[in-house]
Tab-separated table of C-alpha atoms in Angstrom:
chain	number	residue	atom	x	y	z
C	1	MET	CA	46.715	28.512	-27.515
C	2	PRO	CA	45.894	25.669	-28.757
C	3	PRO	CA	46.550	23.708	-31.666
C	4	LYS	CA	43.453	24.168	-34.774
C	5	ILE	CA	41.342	21.698	-35.010
C	6	GLN	CA	40.651	20.080	-38.282
C	7	GLN	CA	37.375	21.372	-39.516
C	8	LYS	CA	35.471	19.016	-41.537
C	9	SER	CA	33.595	19.512	-45.102
C	10	LYS	CA	29.753	21.066	-45.537
C	11	GLU	CA	28.951	17.238	-47.019
C	12	GLN	CA	30.684	15.316	-43.548
C	13	LYS	CA	28.690	17.481	-40.974
C	14	MET	CA	24.819	17.581	-43.569
C	15	ALA	CA	25.963	13.279	-42.824
C	16	ALA	CA	26.842	13.378	-39.199
C	17	ALA	CA	23.426	15.791	-38.694
C	18	MET	CA	21.137	13.173	-41.444
C	19	ALA	CA	22.523	10.341	-39.258
C	20	GLY	CA	21.444	11.692	-35.784
C	21	GLY	CA	19.126	13.208	-36.031
C	22	LYS	CA	16.147	13.274	-32.791
C	23	GLY	CA	14.927	9.650	-33.138
C	24	LYS	CA	11.876	7.846	-32.353
C	25	LYS	CA	8.982	10.428	-30.586
C	26	LYS	CA	8.518	10.021	-27.246
C	27	LYS	CA	4.690	8.194	-26.529
C	28	TRP	CA	2.565	9.177	-24.097
C	29	SER	CA	1.776	6.989	-21.472
C	30	LYS	CA	-2.058	5.604	-21.434
C	31	GLY	CA	-2.051	6.262	-17.786
C	32	LYS	CA	-3.319	3.590	-15.420
C	33	SER	CA	-6.909	1.844	-16.261
C	34	ARG	CA	-8.993	0.680	-14.729
C	35	ASP	CA	-11.077	-2.096	-15.872
C	36	GLN	CA	-15.077	-1.300	-17.281
C	37	VAL	CA	-17.508	-3.076	-14.840
C	38	ASP	CA	-20.835	-4.407	-15.561
C	39	ASN	CA	-23.274	-3.432	-12.476
C	40	LYS	CA	-26.636	-4.333	-12.312
C	41	VAL	CA	-29.193	-1.850	-12.227
C	42	LEU	CA	-31.888	-3.706	-11.352
C	43	PHE	CA	-32.145	-6.824	-8.576
C	44	SER	CA	-32.531	-9.968	-9.916
C	45	LYS	CA	-34.484	-12.319	-7.957
C	46	GLU	CA	-31.246	-14.020	-6.387
C	47	GLN	CA	-30.258	-10.597	-5.837
C	48	PHE	CA	-32.718	-9.527	-3.636
C	49	ASP	CA	-32.631	-12.775	-1.683
C	50	ARG	CA	-29.059	-12.358	-1.300
C	51	PHE	CA	-28.459	-8.570	0.106
C	52	ASN	CA	-30.912	-9.521	2.476
C	53	ALA	CA	-29.934	-12.468	3.554
C	54	GLU	CA	-25.734	-11.045	4.108
C	55	VAL	CA	-26.342	-7.422	3.873
C	56	PRO	CA	-28.278	-7.508	7.703
C	57	LYS	CA	-24.949	-9.661	9.452
C	58	MET	CA	-22.522	-7.856	7.865
C	59	LYS	CA	-20.125	-5.974	10.360
C	60	LEU	CA	-19.377	-2.909	8.436
C	61	ILE	CA	-22.086	-2.035	5.550
C	62	THR	CA	-21.524	0.339	3.442
C	63	VAL	CA	-22.207	1.310	0.045
C	64	SER	CA	-18.760	1.058	-1.808
C	65	GLY	CA	-19.207	-2.876	-0.108
C	66	VAL	CA	-22.125	-3.855	-1.275
C	67	VAL	CA	-21.734	-2.537	-4.766
C	68	GLU	CA	-18.443	-4.604	-4.567
C	69	LYS	CA	-20.044	-7.772	-2.859
C	70	LEU	CA	-23.687	-8.224	-4.840
C	71	LYS	CA	-21.953	-6.530	-8.668
C	72	ILE	CA	-24.651	-3.474	-7.812
C	73	SER	CA	-24.867	-0.069	-8.929
C	74	GLY	CA	-24.172	2.335	-6.459
C	75	GLY	CA	-27.439	4.125	-6.900
C	76	LEU	CA	-29.281	0.447	-6.380
C	77	ALA	CA	-27.269	0.565	-3.234
C	78	ARG	CA	-27.847	3.646	-1.860
C	79	ARG	CA	-32.061	2.521	-2.203
C	80	ALA	CA	-32.082	-0.970	-0.798
C	81	LEU	CA	-29.807	0.508	2.241
C	82	LYS	CA	-32.059	3.363	3.138
C	83	THR	CA	-34.887	0.923	2.932
C	84	LEU	CA	-33.658	-1.646	4.951
C	85	GLU	CA	-32.647	1.490	7.614
C	86	GLU	CA	-36.410	2.115	6.983
C	87	ASP	CA	-37.471	-1.321	8.325
C	88	GLY	CA	-35.124	-1.419	11.505
C	89	GLU	CA	-32.640	-4.236	9.758
C	90	ILE	CA	-29.329	-1.682	9.702
C	91	ARG	CA	-28.998	0.844	12.035
C	92	ALA	CA	-26.819	5.083	10.415
C	93	VAL	CA	-23.398	5.298	12.008
C	94	CYS	CA	-22.426	8.556	9.838
C	95	ASN	CA	-24.279	9.678	7.474
C	96	THR	CA	-22.867	12.445	5.495
C	97	ARG	CA	-22.989	13.744	2.091
C	98	ALA	CA	-20.095	11.455	0.879
C	99	GLN	CA	-20.545	8.415	3.004
C	100	ARG	CA	-23.028	6.363	4.778
C	101	ILE	CA	-21.701	4.017	7.201
C	102	TYR	CA	-24.247	1.518	8.555
C	103	THR	CA	-23.765	-1.453	11.053
C	104	ARG	CA	-25.947	-4.370	11.702
C	105	ASN	CA	-29.096	-3.638	13.944
C	106	ILE	CA	-27.889	-6.175	17.321
C	107	GLY	CA	-30.946	-5.917	20.365
C	108	GLU	CA	-28.386	-5.791	23.191
C	109	ASP	CA	-27.741	-2.622	21.834
C	110	ASP	CA	-31.342	-1.512	21.954
C	111	ASP	CA	-31.498	-2.774	25.848
C	112	ALA	CA	-28.954	-1.078	26.887
C	113	GLU	CA	-29.721	2.257	25.265
C	114	SER	CA	-33.003	2.201	26.683
C	115	LYS	CA	-31.640	1.112	29.799
């Protein structure tokens, strides 16, 4: 049988329990937070001119790309791209419920398709 270990008194046990404690409580992390962007919901004259100048020249035109480039809202970008498509300045490549992809309208492609 192993030798008997000296037991601590009640006061010593209480002091040890009070000294240890749980320490600090774990704090919840805030998680990743994105900076809130303040995109415009209406075109200014300069933005509209820039939109009409730059977007038809882009190779890959998406709603998110236009939003990032011009700092406009997604709804405004969708409607503006739809009007550009109706005018024949850009051409739809893929039009799903989640993503709309356009490309610039090049005259040579139209000739190749008609032949």
